[in-house]
XYZ file of C-alpha atoms in Angstrom:
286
model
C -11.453 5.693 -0.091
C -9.458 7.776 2.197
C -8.007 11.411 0.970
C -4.159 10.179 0.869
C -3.046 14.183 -0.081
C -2.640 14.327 3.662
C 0.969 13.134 5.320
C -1.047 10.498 7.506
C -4.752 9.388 7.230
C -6.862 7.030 9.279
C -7.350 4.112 7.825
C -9.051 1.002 9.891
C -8.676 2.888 12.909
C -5.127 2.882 12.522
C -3.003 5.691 11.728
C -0.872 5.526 8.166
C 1.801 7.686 6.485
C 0.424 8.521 2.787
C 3.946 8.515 1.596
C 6.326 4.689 1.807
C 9.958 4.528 1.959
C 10.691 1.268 0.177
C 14.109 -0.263 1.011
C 14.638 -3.115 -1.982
C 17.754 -3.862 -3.326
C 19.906 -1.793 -0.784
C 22.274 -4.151 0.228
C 25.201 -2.943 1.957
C 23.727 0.807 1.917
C 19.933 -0.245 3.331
C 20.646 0.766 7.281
C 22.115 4.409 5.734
C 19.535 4.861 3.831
C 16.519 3.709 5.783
C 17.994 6.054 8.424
C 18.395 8.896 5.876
C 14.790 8.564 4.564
C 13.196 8.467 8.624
C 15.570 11.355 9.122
C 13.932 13.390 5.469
C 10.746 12.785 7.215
C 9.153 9.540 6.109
C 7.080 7.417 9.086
C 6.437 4.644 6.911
C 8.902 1.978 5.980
C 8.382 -1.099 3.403
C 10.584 -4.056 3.798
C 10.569 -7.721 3.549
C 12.071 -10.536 5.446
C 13.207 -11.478 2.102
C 17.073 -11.569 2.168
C 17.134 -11.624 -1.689
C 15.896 -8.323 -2.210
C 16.274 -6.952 1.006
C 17.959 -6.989 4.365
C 15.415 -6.111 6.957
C 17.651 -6.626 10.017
C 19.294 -3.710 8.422
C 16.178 -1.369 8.223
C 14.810 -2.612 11.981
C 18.671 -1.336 12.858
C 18.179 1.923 11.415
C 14.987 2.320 12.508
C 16.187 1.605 16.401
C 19.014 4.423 15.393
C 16.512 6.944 14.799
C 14.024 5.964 18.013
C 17.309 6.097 19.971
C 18.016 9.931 19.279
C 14.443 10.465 20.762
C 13.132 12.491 17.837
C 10.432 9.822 16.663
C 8.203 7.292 18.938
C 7.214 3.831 18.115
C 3.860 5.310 17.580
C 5.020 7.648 15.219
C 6.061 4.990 12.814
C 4.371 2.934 10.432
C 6.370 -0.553 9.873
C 5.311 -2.646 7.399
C 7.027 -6.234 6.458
C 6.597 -9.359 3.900
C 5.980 -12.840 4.419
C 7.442 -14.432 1.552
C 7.205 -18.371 -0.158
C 10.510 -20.270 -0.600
C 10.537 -20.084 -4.201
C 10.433 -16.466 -3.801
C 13.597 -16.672 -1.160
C 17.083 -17.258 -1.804
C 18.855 -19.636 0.640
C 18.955 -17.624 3.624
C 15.096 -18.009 4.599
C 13.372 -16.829 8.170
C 12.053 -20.213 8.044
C 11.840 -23.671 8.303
C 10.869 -24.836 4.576
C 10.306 -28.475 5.676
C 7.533 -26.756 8.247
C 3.955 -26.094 7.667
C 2.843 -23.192 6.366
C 1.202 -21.989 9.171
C 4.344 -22.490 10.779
C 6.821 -20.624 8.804
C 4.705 -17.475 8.829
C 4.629 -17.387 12.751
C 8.337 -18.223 12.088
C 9.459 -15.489 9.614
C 6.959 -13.289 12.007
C 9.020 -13.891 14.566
C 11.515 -12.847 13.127
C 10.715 -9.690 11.699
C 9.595 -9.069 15.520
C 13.122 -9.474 16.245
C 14.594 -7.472 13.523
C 12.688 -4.024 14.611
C 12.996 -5.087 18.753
C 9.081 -4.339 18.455
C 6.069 -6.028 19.959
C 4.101 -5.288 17.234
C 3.924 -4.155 13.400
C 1.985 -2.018 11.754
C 1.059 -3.611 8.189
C 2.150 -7.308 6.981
C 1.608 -8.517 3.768
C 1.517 -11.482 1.466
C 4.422 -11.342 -0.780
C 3.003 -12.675 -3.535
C 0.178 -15.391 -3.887
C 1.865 -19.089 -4.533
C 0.391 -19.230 -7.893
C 0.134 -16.865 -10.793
C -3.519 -17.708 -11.244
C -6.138 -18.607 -8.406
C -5.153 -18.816 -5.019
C -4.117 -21.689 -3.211
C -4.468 -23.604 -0.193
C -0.911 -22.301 0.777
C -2.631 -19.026 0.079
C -5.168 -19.416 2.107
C -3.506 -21.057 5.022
C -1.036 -18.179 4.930
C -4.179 -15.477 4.903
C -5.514 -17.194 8.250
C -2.539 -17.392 9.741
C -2.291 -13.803 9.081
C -5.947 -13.037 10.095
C -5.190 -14.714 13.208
C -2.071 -12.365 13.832
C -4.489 -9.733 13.514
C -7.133 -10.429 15.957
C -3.985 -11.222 18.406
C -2.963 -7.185 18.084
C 0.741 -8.399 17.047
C -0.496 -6.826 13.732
C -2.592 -3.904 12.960
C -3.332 -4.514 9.449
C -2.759 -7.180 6.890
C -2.917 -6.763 2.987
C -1.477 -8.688 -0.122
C 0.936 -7.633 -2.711
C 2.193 -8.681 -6.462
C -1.942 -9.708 -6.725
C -3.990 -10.266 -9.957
C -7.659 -9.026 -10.194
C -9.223 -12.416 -9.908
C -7.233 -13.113 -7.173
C -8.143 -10.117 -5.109
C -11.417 -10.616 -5.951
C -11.535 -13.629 -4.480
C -9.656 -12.691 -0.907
C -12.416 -9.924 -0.516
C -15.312 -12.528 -1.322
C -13.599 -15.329 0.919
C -11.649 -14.052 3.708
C -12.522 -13.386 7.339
C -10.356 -10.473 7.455
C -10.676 -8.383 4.218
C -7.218 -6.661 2.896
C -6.382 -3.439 4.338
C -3.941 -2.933 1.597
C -2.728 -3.918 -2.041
C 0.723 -3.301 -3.354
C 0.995 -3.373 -6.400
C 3.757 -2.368 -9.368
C 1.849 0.291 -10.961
C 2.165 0.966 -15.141
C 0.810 3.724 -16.506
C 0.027 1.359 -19.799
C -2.918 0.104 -17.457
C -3.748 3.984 -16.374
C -2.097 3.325 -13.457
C -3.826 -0.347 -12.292
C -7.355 1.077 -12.417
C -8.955 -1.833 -12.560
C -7.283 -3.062 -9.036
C -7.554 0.452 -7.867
C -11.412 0.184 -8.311
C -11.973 -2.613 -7.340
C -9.703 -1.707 -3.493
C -11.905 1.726 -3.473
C -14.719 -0.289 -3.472
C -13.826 -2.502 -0.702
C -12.063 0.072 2.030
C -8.751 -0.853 0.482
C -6.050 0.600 0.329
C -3.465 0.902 -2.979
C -0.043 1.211 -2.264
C 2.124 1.746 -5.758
C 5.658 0.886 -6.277
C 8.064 1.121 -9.306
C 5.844 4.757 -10.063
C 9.167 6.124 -12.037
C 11.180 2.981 -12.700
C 8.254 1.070 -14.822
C 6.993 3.951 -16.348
C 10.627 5.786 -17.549
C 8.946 6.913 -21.081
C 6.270 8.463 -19.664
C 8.215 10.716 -17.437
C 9.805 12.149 -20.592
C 6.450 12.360 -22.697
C 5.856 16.172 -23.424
C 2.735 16.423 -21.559
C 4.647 15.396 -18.243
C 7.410 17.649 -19.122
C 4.670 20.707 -19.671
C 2.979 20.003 -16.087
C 6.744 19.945 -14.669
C 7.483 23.013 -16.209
C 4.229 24.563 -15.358
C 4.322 23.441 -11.824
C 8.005 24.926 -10.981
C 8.483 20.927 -10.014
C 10.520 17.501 -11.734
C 8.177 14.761 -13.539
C 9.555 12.509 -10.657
C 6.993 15.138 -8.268
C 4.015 14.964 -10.547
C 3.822 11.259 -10.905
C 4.047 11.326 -6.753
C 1.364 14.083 -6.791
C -0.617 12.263 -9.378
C -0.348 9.283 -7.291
C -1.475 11.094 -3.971
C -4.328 12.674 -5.559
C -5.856 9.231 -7.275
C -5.480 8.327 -3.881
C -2.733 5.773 -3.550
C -0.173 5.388 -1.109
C 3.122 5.476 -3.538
C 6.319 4.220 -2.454
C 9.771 5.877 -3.393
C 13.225 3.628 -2.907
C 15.124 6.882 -4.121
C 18.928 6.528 -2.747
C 19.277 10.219 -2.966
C 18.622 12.270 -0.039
C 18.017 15.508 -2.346
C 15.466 13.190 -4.077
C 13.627 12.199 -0.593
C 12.932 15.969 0.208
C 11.689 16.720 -3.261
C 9.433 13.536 -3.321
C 7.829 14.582 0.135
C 7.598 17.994 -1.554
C 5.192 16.712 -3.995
C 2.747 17.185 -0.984
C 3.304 21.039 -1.690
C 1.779 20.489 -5.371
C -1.928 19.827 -6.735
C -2.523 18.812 -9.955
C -5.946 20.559 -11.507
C -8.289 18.219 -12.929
C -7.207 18.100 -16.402
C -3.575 17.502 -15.470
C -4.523 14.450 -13.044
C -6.487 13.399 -16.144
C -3.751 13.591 -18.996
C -1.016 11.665 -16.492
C -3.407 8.978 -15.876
C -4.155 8.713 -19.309
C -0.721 9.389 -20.753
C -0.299 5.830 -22.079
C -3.507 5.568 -23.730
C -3.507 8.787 -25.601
């Protein structure tokens, strides 16, 4: 598995932030924001063309703000999108849901093409499988259709998110085109998805964690965090980052505070010795 304490790593022979700026639920506020997080200093950006949770014709305006003042490159970014089912849509979909499935991926593809003005994008990923359990042929016809993006160069990496262990298990044993990432919502109650984590280090995976602070709010306030904080001149919000870093996942932050993006990139100023990382990512167990 690749050392994410670094601001980018190679991964696939593609270069990718360590560090995602997740733009969910922004509404109204998602072009400020996505343009106040590329302007802190994040290159990587996690949307969806998923107008229920997100507006990603807002972020791909933002991010053409920010390549218009000539600071940042295409290259320098890292743009990574969603194709998502119809019962995970509202009624606003990129798609025709009478079409194929094959079909409304190249469609919602399309339009996520559109969104950003780009020819290309750097990571797209399954939503969610179809099913809660298994995968299905929907599944499976959206993975090749996805795999065939790929080989086409209109995507540089594909990967799968909201995914159970049998389920990835089953992708890496069956697909053409392994996962380059997971994303995941990571609890500390399951130290932190270690069983999904191990089984992406041992397939050149890649473990992207969201909802670090927001599903694990206790743990933030246990008295071990609160004694690394203290210890570490940093907030808990800046260990759990660090801790994430260091175990070697890509975390993502959706922070609407600009004070809040500087100190999460800060957490790349911290390390955690070895029996710190090991009381955070056993903080729910003990």
């Amino acid at each position: 598995m690749a050392d994410t304490s670094r601001p980018v790593i190679e991964h696939r022979g593609e270069t990718v932030p360590t560090f995602l700026y997740g733009t969910a639920w922004k509404e109204d506020r998602t072009e400020a924001l996505t343009y106040l997080a590329l302007s802190s200093g994040f290159l990587g950006i996690d949307t969806a063309n998923q107008r229920r949770h997100y507006d990603e014709a807002a972020v791909g305006q933002a991010v053409r703000h920010a390549l218009a003042e000539g600071d940042l490159t295409r290259s320098d970014l890292f743009l990574q999108t969603k194709f998502t089912f119809a019962p995970g849509q509202d009624h606003r979909l990129p798609y025709d849901p009478t079409a194929e499935v094959t079909t409304q991926v190249q469609q919602s593809f399309e339009s996520s093409l559109g969104h950003f003005k780009t020819s290309y994008l750097n990571s797209y990923i399954l939503h969610s499988p179809a099913s809660s359990r298994g995968l299905t042929e929907a599944d499976w016809e959206v993975w090749r259709t996805m795999e065939t993006l790929q080989k086409s160069g209109a995507v540089k990496l594909i990967g799968i998110s909201n995914v159970g262990y049998d389920q990835l298990q089953l992708l890496v044993e069956k697909s053409e085109v392994k996962p380059a990432f997971v994303q995941n919502r990571c609890f500390a109650r399951t130290r932190w998805d270690a069983a999904i984590r191990e089984l992406c280090h041992s397939n050149d995976i890649i473990y992207q964690g969201f909802s670090l602070l927001t599903a694990n709010a206790m743990m933030l306030n246990r008295p071990e965090m609160q004694q690394i904080s203290q210890r570490r001149g940093c907030s808990a919000a800046q260990i759990v980052f660090r801790f994430a870093l260091q175990a070697g996942m890509i975390p993502l932050t959706g922070t609407t505070n600009g004070g809040h993006m500087k100190e999460d990139l800060a957490a790349y100023d911290i390390e955690l010795s070895p029996s710190e990382f090991d009381i955070i990512e056993n903080i729910a167990v003990n």
